[in-house]
C-alpha cells in the first residue's frame, strides 16, 4: 500500500476547456513532489460564477458535487488561487445554514490548497529541473494573494528554473480587471484595468507574463491580442514542469 | 449630470473617455495610497489597532439604542438639543425649522456627507437660506454645481487649472487678470472670500466623525480649520450626522482617531480635532448660543440584524475608495450617489434599495483590496455579494445573466452532460480560431467588446486524461 499522500486534483473548468496542459503540468509537478494524483471524473466547476453572481441555490448544488467528489482524498489541490479560494474561503459560507453539509465543507476547506503553495509549503519542494530562458514578470491573482496568501512560493520555484529571471510589476497588488462575470458585465472598465496591467508588464521588459490563475491570463492575453501586443502568457505550472517550449496561451 | 445610480454603466463609459479625469485619478496612489502605507508601517502593530477599532464600532452598532439614549441625555444635560430624523425629508425639515427659529439668512457649512445624502443645500436655497460650503474642495464644487466625487476630497476629480477657471468665472469682483497658476494663490483667494462668510453667517452646520455618548459631544477632524470657524462664530450651531456614529466615550474616540487619519490621508492625526459639546457656557468667551444635533437614520437602522450590518461600522475614512481599482478607473461621479467606491457598493443597495443601486454591488471584481485596507475590517466584498444574492433571488438580476447562469449550472450539476458540453465547446472554439485566437463571436458585447479569446489547443483535459489512463 502506498504511503504517498493522495491528492485530488481540481482541474478547474477553464483549464479543462481551454488549457489542458496546465492540468498535465500540475500532475507532473505533484508526482515529482511524491504525491499520488487522482482526477475525479465527476468534477465540473467549483461554482464560483454562481456564488459571485448571488445565485446561492446553484452554487450550493455545484459545491455539494465538489465536496462529494473530493472529500476522500488527503488533499485537494487546484492550479488556481481563485478556485482554491472558493473552496477554502467560501464553501463554509455557501453552507453556512446547512447543518449536514457545513462540517463536510469545512473539512474539505481545511485540506484545500493552491498548487504552487502546496508544492512549497506542504511538499517541501525547493526547486525544479526545468529550462525557460526568458525574463518574466509574475502576475499575482487577487484570490491567490488575498484569499490564499500565496506570494513568495511561485517566485521561489520560478527562480530555480534554468535561464529564467524575474522582473517585478510596479503594482502587483492591483487587480487586472478580470473578475469573472465582471469582465463581461463591465467590459470597458475591465479593459482599462487590463490595459494598465499590460502596460505595467511591458514596462518590466519581460518577454513573458506568468501567472497562477488561468482566468486572469485569458483576460490579459485576450486583451493583448486585440491590442496587437505579443507578450507570451503562461501558467507558472507549465514553466515549472518544463513545458515552456510548447505554444503559449493563444498561440497557434 | 444627474445623480442616478442606475445609469452607472453609461456614466462609467463616459468617465473612461474623460481625458482630464485620468490624470486626476492617477493621483490616488501618490496622494493617499503611499501615505497610508507609510503611516501603517510607521505605526507598527496596525493590525491590533484595527482589531480595537472594529471592536469599538461593533459594540456601537450592536448597542446603538442604548448609546443613543445616553447620548441624548448627555447632550440635554449640557443644554443642547437632539433632533431625530427618520429619513431625509424629516432631517431637512428639522434643520430648516432650527434655522428659521434662529432667523438665519446665511449658513456656513463644514463638510458633511450626510447633508449631501439628504440633499440639504438645494432645499435650503429653495427656502431662501444661502448655504456656503467652507471646506475648500466642497466650496469649489459648490461653485461648479457638482456633487462631491470623493468622501474626503470632494474635488479630487479636478485639476488646478479647472479650479482656476472656476474661480475666475465665480469671483467676478476680482481682477480678471490676476494669476491663479499657483495652488497657494487659489487657497488664498478662497480663504479671503470665505473669511467674510464666516464673520457674517447666522448659523453653522457641520457633520460629525464621532459622537461620544458619555459626554454628549460630537468630534470632527479637519485639516483646514474651517470646522472650528463654522461652529464657533455663528450664534447657532447644528451638527448633522448619521445615528451610527455614536460610541461609548472619548476613550473609544481616541482609538478611532488613531485609525481615521492614517487610513485616510496617511497622517498620524488631522491638523484639527474639534470636540463640540453643547452651547457656550456662562464662563466661556466663545462658542454658539444654541447647539443642536440632528441624528439621521435614513435607512441605517434597517441594516441592523441583516447580513449588511457590518457596513455600519464604517468611519468614512475612504481608504477603500482610495484603493479601489474600479473607482480608480471611473471616479466618483459615475456612481451617481453620495457614497462611492466599495463603501458605496456595500451601503447604497441597503439604504436605497437593490433595484436602485444594484450596479454598485456588481461593479466589483471582488479583488479584496478594500477589505484589506478598511480600518474597521468591514468585509466589503462579502456585503456586496449579499446584495447580489438579494438581487438574484428577487428576480432583479439581468435576464441574460440569470438565463446564462441557469443553463451553465444545469450542466455543471450533471457531470456527464457537462463533459459532453465542454467537448463540443472545445471543438467549436478550435474551429472558430485563427492563429490561436477566437477573434469574435456573433455577439459584439461582453467579453468580445474589448478582447479576443485564446483558443484551446486540443481536446479537454478530461478527454485526454481518460485516454491516457
Ligand atoms: S468602509 Fe472601511 S475603508 Fe471604506 S470608508 Fe468605511 S471605514 Fe473607511
PDB file of N, CA, C and O in Angstrom, chain B residues 159-165 167-168 177-187 189:
ATOM      1  N   UNK B 159      -8.518  69.332 -11.842  1.00  0.00           N
ATOM      2  CA  UNK B 159      -7.129  69.784 -11.896  1.00  0.00           C
ATOM      3  C   UNK B 159      -7.059  71.204 -11.353  1.00  0.00           C
ATOM      4  O   UNK B 159      -8.063  71.906 -11.250  1.00  0.00           O
ATOM      5  N   UNK B 160      -5.851  71.640 -11.039  1.00  0.00           N
ATOM      6  CA  UNK B 160      -5.590  73.001 -10.574  1.00  0.00           C
ATOM      7  C   UNK B 160      -6.135  74.019 -11.592  1.00  0.00           C
ATOM      8  O   UNK B 160      -6.724  75.033 -11.234  1.00  0.00           O
ATOM      9  N   UNK B 161      -5.944  73.699 -12.866  1.00  0.00           N
ATOM     10  CA  UNK B 161      -6.379  74.618 -13.933  1.00  0.00           C
ATOM     11  C   UNK B 161      -7.902  74.741 -13.947  1.00  0.00           C
ATOM     12  O   UNK B 161      -8.450  75.824 -14.137  1.00  0.00           O
ATOM     13  N   UNK B 162      -8.586  73.623 -13.729  1.00  0.00           N
ATOM     14  CA  UNK B 162     -10.054  73.677 -13.696  1.00  0.00           C
ATOM     15  C   UNK B 162     -10.526  74.523 -12.520  1.00  0.00           C
ATOM     16  O   UNK B 162     -11.512  75.254 -12.629  1.00  0.00           O
ATOM     17  N   UNK B 163      -9.830  74.410 -11.393  1.00  0.00           N
ATOM     18  CA  UNK B 163     -10.206  75.203 -10.219  1.00  0.00           C
ATOM     19  C   UNK B 163      -9.991  76.686 -10.517  1.00  0.00           C
ATOM     20  O   UNK B 163     -10.838  77.531 -10.209  1.00  0.00           O
ATOM     21  N   UNK B 164      -8.861  77.011 -11.165  1.00  0.00           N
ATOM     22  CA  UNK B 164      -8.584  78.410 -11.505  1.00  0.00           C
ATOM     23  C   UNK B 164      -9.690  78.965 -12.398  1.00  0.00           C
ATOM     24  O   UNK B 164     -10.200  80.075 -12.172  1.00  0.00           O
ATOM     25  N   UNK B 165     -10.087  78.196 -13.397  1.00  0.00           N
ATOM     26  CA  UNK B 165     -11.176  78.638 -14.283  1.00  0.00           C
ATOM     27  C   UNK B 165     -12.457  78.872 -13.495  1.00  0.00           C
ATOM     28  O   UNK B 165     -13.183  79.844 -13.719  1.00  0.00           O
ATOM     29  N   UNK B 167     -12.767  79.698 -10.346  1.00  0.00           N
ATOM     30  CA  UNK B 167     -12.657  80.911  -9.535  1.00  0.00           C
ATOM     31  C   UNK B 167     -12.777  82.162 -10.412  1.00  0.00           C
ATOM     32  O   UNK B 167     -13.433  83.128 -10.035  1.00  0.00           O
ATOM     33  N   UNK B 168     -12.129  82.126 -11.580  1.00  0.00           N
ATOM     34  CA  UNK B 168     -12.217  83.283 -12.475  1.00  0.00           C
ATOM     35  C   UNK B 168     -13.664  83.551 -12.866  1.00  0.00           C
ATOM     36  O   UNK B 168     -14.110  84.692 -12.922  1.00  0.00           O
ATOM     37  N   UNK B 177      -7.377  89.646 -14.477  1.00  0.00           N
ATOM     38  CA  UNK B 177      -6.040  89.321 -14.998  1.00  0.00           C
ATOM     39  C   UNK B 177      -5.128  88.743 -13.918  1.00  0.00           C
ATOM     40  O   UNK B 177      -3.951  88.473 -14.170  1.00  0.00           O
ATOM     41  N   UNK B 178      -5.660  88.526 -12.696  1.00  0.00           N
ATOM     42  CA  UNK B 178      -4.802  88.022 -11.617  1.00  0.00           C
ATOM     43  C   UNK B 178      -4.288  86.619 -11.958  1.00  0.00           C
ATOM     44  O   UNK B 178      -4.938  85.872 -12.684  1.00  0.00           O
ATOM     45  N   UNK B 179      -3.142  86.283 -11.376  1.00  0.00           N
ATOM     46  CA  UNK B 179      -2.560  84.969 -11.659  1.00  0.00           C
ATOM     47  C   UNK B 179      -3.087  83.931 -10.669  1.00  0.00           C
ATOM     48  O   UNK B 179      -3.003  84.112  -9.457  1.00  0.00           O
ATOM     49  N   UNK B 180      -3.648  82.860 -11.206  1.00  0.00           N
ATOM     50  CA  UNK B 180      -4.130  81.774 -10.346  1.00  0.00           C
ATOM     51  C   UNK B 180      -3.408  80.481 -10.679  1.00  0.00           C
ATOM     52  O   UNK B 180      -3.940  79.394 -10.547  1.00  0.00           O
ATOM     53  N   UNK B 181      -2.174  80.612 -11.130  1.00  0.00           N
ATOM     54  CA  UNK B 181      -1.446  79.406 -11.543  1.00  0.00           C
ATOM     55  C   UNK B 181      -0.981  78.580 -10.356  1.00  0.00           C
ATOM     56  O   UNK B 181      -0.958  77.360 -10.412  1.00  0.00           O
ATOM     57  N   UNK B 182      -0.608  79.273  -9.281  1.00  0.00           N
ATOM     58  CA  UNK B 182      -0.088  78.551  -8.114  1.00  0.00           C
ATOM     59  C   UNK B 182      -1.244  78.063  -7.242  1.00  0.00           C
ATOM     60  O   UNK B 182      -2.238  78.762  -7.051  1.00  0.00           O
ATOM     61  N   UNK B 183      -1.051  76.890  -6.691  1.00  0.00           N
ATOM     62  CA  UNK B 183      -2.042  76.318  -5.786  1.00  0.00           C
ATOM     63  C   UNK B 183      -2.316  77.269  -4.620  1.00  0.00           C
ATOM     64  O   UNK B 183      -3.450  77.473  -4.205  1.00  0.00           O
ATOM     65  N   UNK B 184      -1.240  77.893  -4.147  1.00  0.00           N
ATOM     66  CA  UNK B 184      -1.364  78.777  -3.000  1.00  0.00           C
ATOM     67  C   UNK B 184      -2.247  79.996  -3.304  1.00  0.00           C
ATOM     68  O   UNK B 184      -3.012  80.462  -2.448  1.00  0.00           O
ATOM     69  N   UNK B 185      -2.158  80.505  -4.548  1.00  0.00           N
ATOM     70  CA  UNK B 185      -2.999  81.639  -4.924  1.00  0.00           C
ATOM     71  C   UNK B 185      -4.471  81.267  -4.843  1.00  0.00           C
ATOM     72  O   UNK B 185      -5.316  82.058  -4.398  1.00  0.00           O
ATOM     73  N   UNK B 186      -4.781  80.039  -5.231  1.00  0.00           N
ATOM     74  CA  UNK B 186      -6.169  79.562  -5.166  1.00  0.00           C
ATOM     75  C   UNK B 186      -6.631  79.477  -3.715  1.00  0.00           C
ATOM     76  O   UNK B 186      -7.731  79.904  -3.364  1.00  0.00           O
ATOM     77  N   UNK B 187      -5.753  78.928  -2.885  1.00  0.00           N
ATOM     78  CA  UNK B 187      -6.113  78.764  -1.471  1.00  0.00           C
ATOM     79  C   UNK B 187      -6.335  80.131  -0.828  1.00  0.00           C
ATOM     80  O   UNK B 187      -7.316  80.347  -0.106  1.00  0.00           O
ATOM     81  N   UNK B 189      -7.131  82.973  -2.207  1.00  0.00           N
ATOM     82  CA  UNK B 189      -8.336  83.627  -2.717  1.00  0.00           C
ATOM     83  C   UNK B 189      -9.595  83.064  -2.048  1.00  0.00           C
ATOM     84  O   UNK B 189     -10.470  83.803  -1.590  1.00  0.00           O
TER      85      UNK B 189
END
